[in-house]
Amino acid sequence: QVQVVESGGGSVQAGGSLRLSCTTSGISMDYRCMGWFRQAPDKGREKVTEISGYGITSYVDSVKGRFTVSKDNAKNILYLQMNSLKPEDTALYYCAAANTGLCSRDAYTYWGQGTQVTVSS
């Protein structure tokens, strides 16, 4: 059985930092596309960043220069380092895993339950 579990969320003031972690069981992150998504209240789910099985990353424009995704294949952990946080970053953040190394729109198969990030002004 595949499980995806996020951790590291919390409440911070604007300008602060948080690091989210995601672990998987039942699947390896090696050579697998992994992504971070978020959903704010009354808004649709948004892809924040992803990292392909070959290490290629992409970010939504609103977080470029502030967020960094990384993956430790040996430990099977995905990270999201979030710096210079803004109130508009407040959302439930989800980790997702694809069944392929290439990231594509419909690639994601396994999802975590999410971890809440709240940024106050």
PDB file of C-alpha atoms in Angstrom:
ATOM      1  CA  GLN A   1       0.000   0.000   0.000  1.00  0.00           C
ATOM      2  CA  VAL A   2       1.371   3.371  -1.005  1.00  0.00           C
ATOM      3  CA  GLN A   3       1.387   6.184   1.507  1.00  0.00           C
ATOM      4  CA  VAL A   4       2.413   9.798   1.066  1.00  0.00           C
ATOM      5  CA  VAL A   5       2.869  11.839   4.231  1.00  0.00           C
ATOM      6  CA  GLU A   6       3.638  15.532   4.522  1.00  0.00           C
ATOM      7  CA  SER A   7       5.009  17.338   7.568  1.00  0.00           C
ATOM      8  CA  GLY A   8       6.523  20.653   8.544  1.00  0.00           C
ATOM      9  CA  GLY A   9       3.597  22.991   8.171  1.00  0.00           C
ATOM     10  CA  GLY A  10       2.826  25.664  10.710  1.00  0.00           C
ATOM     11  CA  SER A  11       2.141  29.309  11.374  1.00  0.00           C
ATOM     12  CA  VAL A  12       4.707  31.999  10.642  1.00  0.00           C
ATOM     13  CA  GLN A  13       4.818  35.726  10.154  1.00  0.00           C
ATOM     14  CA  ALA A  14       5.336  37.255   6.752  1.00  0.00           C
ATOM     15  CA  GLY A  15       8.973  37.114   5.763  1.00  0.00           C
ATOM     16  CA  GLY A  16       9.565  33.924   7.675  1.00  0.00           C
ATOM     17  CA  SER A  17      10.565  30.485   6.474  1.00  0.00           C
ATOM     18  CA  LEU A  18       9.299  26.929   6.679  1.00  0.00           C
ATOM     19  CA  ARG A  19      10.541  23.643   5.322  1.00  0.00           C
ATOM     20  CA  LEU A  20       8.014  21.020   4.344  1.00  0.00           C
ATOM     21  CA  SER A  21       8.929  17.361   4.075  1.00  0.00           C
ATOM     22  CA  CYS A  22       7.242  14.516   2.293  1.00  0.00           C
ATOM     23  CA  THR A  23       7.958  10.848   2.735  1.00  0.00           C
ATOM     24  CA  THR A  24       6.574   7.908   0.816  1.00  0.00           C
ATOM     25  CA  SER A  25       6.184   4.266   1.643  1.00  0.00           C
ATOM     26  CA  GLY A  26       5.466   1.570  -0.857  1.00  0.00           C
ATOM     27  CA  ILE A  27       7.166   3.481  -3.655  1.00  0.00           C
ATOM     28  CA  SER A  28      10.605   4.929  -4.198  1.00  0.00           C
ATOM     29  CA  MET A  29      11.156   8.559  -5.155  1.00  0.00           C
ATOM     30  CA  ASP A  30      14.136   7.563  -7.254  1.00  0.00           C
ATOM     31  CA  TYR A  31      13.534   8.368 -10.936  1.00  0.00           C
ATOM     32  CA  ARG A  32      10.013   9.481 -10.105  1.00  0.00           C
ATOM     33  CA  CYS A  33       8.328  12.835 -10.709  1.00  0.00           C
ATOM     34  CA  MET A  34       7.291  14.441  -7.412  1.00  0.00           C
ATOM     35  CA  GLY A  35       5.333  17.604  -6.855  1.00  0.00           C
ATOM     36  CA  TRP A  36       4.033  20.064  -4.295  1.00  0.00           C
ATOM     37  CA  PHE A  37       0.558  21.505  -4.683  1.00  0.00           C
ATOM     38  CA  ARG A  38      -1.455  23.880  -2.541  1.00  0.00           C
ATOM     39  CA  GLN A  39      -5.047  24.857  -2.060  1.00  0.00           C
ATOM     40  CA  ALA A  40      -6.137  28.031  -0.342  1.00  0.00           C
ATOM     41  CA  PRO A  41      -9.652  28.483   1.070  1.00  0.00           C
ATOM     42  CA  ASP A  42     -12.202  29.033  -1.688  1.00  0.00           C
ATOM     43  CA  LYS A  43      -9.584  28.491  -4.392  1.00  0.00           C
ATOM     44  CA  GLY A  44      -8.682  25.643  -6.674  1.00  0.00           C
ATOM     45  CA  ARG A  45      -5.651  23.441  -6.262  1.00  0.00           C
ATOM     46  CA  GLU A  46      -2.471  24.952  -7.669  1.00  0.00           C
ATOM     47  CA  LYS A  47       0.742  23.244  -8.599  1.00  0.00           C
ATOM     48  CA  VAL A  48       3.550  24.996  -6.738  1.00  0.00           C
ATOM     49  CA  THR A  49       6.566  23.081  -7.943  1.00  0.00           C
ATOM     50  CA  GLU A  50       7.684  19.736  -9.265  1.00  0.00           C
ATOM     51  CA  ILE A  51      10.886  17.835  -9.737  1.00  0.00           C
ATOM     52  CA  SER A  52      11.198  15.184 -12.390  1.00  0.00           C
ATOM     53  CA  GLY A  53      12.874  11.840 -11.954  1.00  0.00           C
ATOM     54  CA  TYR A  54      15.859  13.380 -13.706  1.00  0.00           C
ATOM     55  CA  GLY A  55      16.123  16.390 -11.406  1.00  0.00           C
ATOM     56  CA  ILE A  56      14.461  18.983 -13.608  1.00  0.00           C
ATOM     57  CA  THR A  57      12.467  21.474 -11.566  1.00  0.00           C
ATOM     58  CA  SER A  58       9.747  23.962 -12.333  1.00  0.00           C
ATOM     59  CA  TYR A  59       7.915  26.532 -10.205  1.00  0.00           C
ATOM     60  CA  VAL A  60       4.785  28.604 -10.425  1.00  0.00           C
ATOM     61  CA  ASP A  61       5.730  32.232 -11.044  1.00  0.00           C
ATOM     62  CA  SER A  62       4.473  33.433  -7.670  1.00  0.00           C
ATOM     63  CA  VAL A  63       7.068  31.394  -5.740  1.00  0.00           C
ATOM     64  CA  LYS A  64      10.083  31.663  -8.025  1.00  0.00           C
ATOM     65  CA  GLY A  65      13.109  32.861  -6.114  1.00  0.00           C
ATOM     66  CA  ARG A  66      11.483  32.107  -2.767  1.00  0.00           C
ATOM     67  CA  PHE A  67      10.745  28.372  -2.782  1.00  0.00           C
ATOM     68  CA  THR A  68      13.133  25.522  -3.514  1.00  0.00           C
ATOM     69  CA  VAL A  69      12.227  21.892  -4.095  1.00  0.00           C
ATOM     70  CA  SER A  70      14.725  19.116  -3.496  1.00  0.00           C
ATOM     71  CA  LYS A  71      14.711  15.381  -3.161  1.00  0.00           C
ATOM     72  CA  ASP A  72      16.862  12.969  -1.171  1.00  0.00           C
ATOM     73  CA  ASN A  73      16.417   9.709  -3.025  1.00  0.00           C
ATOM     74  CA  ALA A  74      18.461   7.748  -0.506  1.00  0.00           C
ATOM     75  CA  LYS A  75      16.182   8.795   2.333  1.00  0.00           C
ATOM     76  CA  ASN A  76      13.058   8.915   0.174  1.00  0.00           C
ATOM     77  CA  ILE A  77      12.229  12.456   1.279  1.00  0.00           C
ATOM     78  CA  LEU A  78      10.980  15.382  -0.759  1.00  0.00           C
ATOM     79  CA  TYR A  79      11.530  18.871   0.628  1.00  0.00           C
ATOM     80  CA  LEU A  80      10.044  22.262  -0.015  1.00  0.00           C
ATOM     81  CA  GLN A  81      12.082  25.107   1.432  1.00  0.00           C
ATOM     82  CA  MET A  82       9.891  28.185   1.629  1.00  0.00           C
ATOM     83  CA  ASN A  83      11.513  31.550   2.316  1.00  0.00           C
ATOM     84  CA  SER A  84      10.178  35.100   2.366  1.00  0.00           C
ATOM     85  CA  LEU A  85       6.698  33.768   3.001  1.00  0.00           C
ATOM     86  CA  LYS A  86       3.731  35.980   2.211  1.00  0.00           C
ATOM     87  CA  PRO A  87       0.146  35.875   3.502  1.00  0.00           C
ATOM     88  CA  GLU A  88      -0.951  34.753   0.041  1.00  0.00           C
ATOM     89  CA  ASP A  89       1.117  31.577   0.529  1.00  0.00           C
ATOM     90  CA  THR A  90      -1.392  30.476   3.159  1.00  0.00           C
ATOM     91  CA  ALA A  91      -2.841  27.159   2.041  1.00  0.00           C
ATOM     92  CA  LEU A  92      -2.992  23.445   2.587  1.00  0.00           C
ATOM     93  CA  TYR A  93       0.111  22.029   0.938  1.00  0.00           C
ATOM     94  CA  TYR A  94       0.024  18.590  -0.653  1.00  0.00           C
ATOM     95  CA  CYS A  95       2.774  16.279  -1.796  1.00  0.00           C
ATOM     96  CA  ALA A  96       2.099  14.106  -4.814  1.00  0.00           C
ATOM     97  CA  ALA A  97       3.929  11.321  -6.601  1.00  0.00           C
ATOM     98  CA  ALA A  98       3.701  10.302 -10.228  1.00  0.00           C
ATOM     99  CA  ASN A  99       4.064   6.872 -11.735  1.00  0.00           C
ATOM    100  CA  THR A 100       6.654   8.120 -14.181  1.00  0.00           C
ATOM    101  CA  GLY A 101       9.920  10.021 -14.177  1.00  0.00           C
ATOM    102  CA  LEU A 102       8.528  12.685 -16.479  1.00  0.00           C
ATOM    103  CA  CYS A 103       6.226  15.283 -15.016  1.00  0.00           C
ATOM    104  CA  SER A 104       3.057  15.978 -16.927  1.00  0.00           C
ATOM    105  CA  ARG A 105      -0.347  17.423 -16.242  1.00  0.00           C
ATOM    106  CA  ASP A 106      -1.998  14.103 -15.415  1.00  0.00           C
ATOM    107  CA  ALA A 107       1.064  12.362 -14.014  1.00  0.00           C
ATOM    108  CA  TYR A 108       0.196  12.387 -10.349  1.00  0.00           C
ATOM    109  CA  THR A 109      -1.225   9.211  -8.900  1.00  0.00           C
ATOM    110  CA  TYR A 110      -0.505   9.266  -5.188  1.00  0.00           C
ATOM    111  CA  TRP A 111      -1.415  12.112  -2.860  1.00  0.00           C
ATOM    112  CA  GLY A 112      -0.852  12.965   0.770  1.00  0.00           C
ATOM    113  CA  GLN A 113      -3.377  14.442   3.165  1.00  0.00           C
ATOM    114  CA  GLY A 114      -1.709  17.829   3.253  1.00  0.00           C
ATOM    115  CA  THR A 115      -0.019  20.057   5.798  1.00  0.00           C
ATOM    116  CA  GLN A 116      -1.321  23.514   6.663  1.00  0.00           C
ATOM    117  CA  VAL A 117       0.804  26.603   6.157  1.00  0.00           C
ATOM    118  CA  THR A 118      -0.484  29.866   7.594  1.00  0.00           C
ATOM    119  CA  VAL A 119       1.340  33.140   7.049  1.00  0.00           C
ATOM    120  CA  SER A 120       0.226  36.177   9.010  1.00  0.00           C
ATOM    121  CA  SER A 121       0.922  39.781   8.071  1.00  0.00           C
TER     122      SER A 121
END
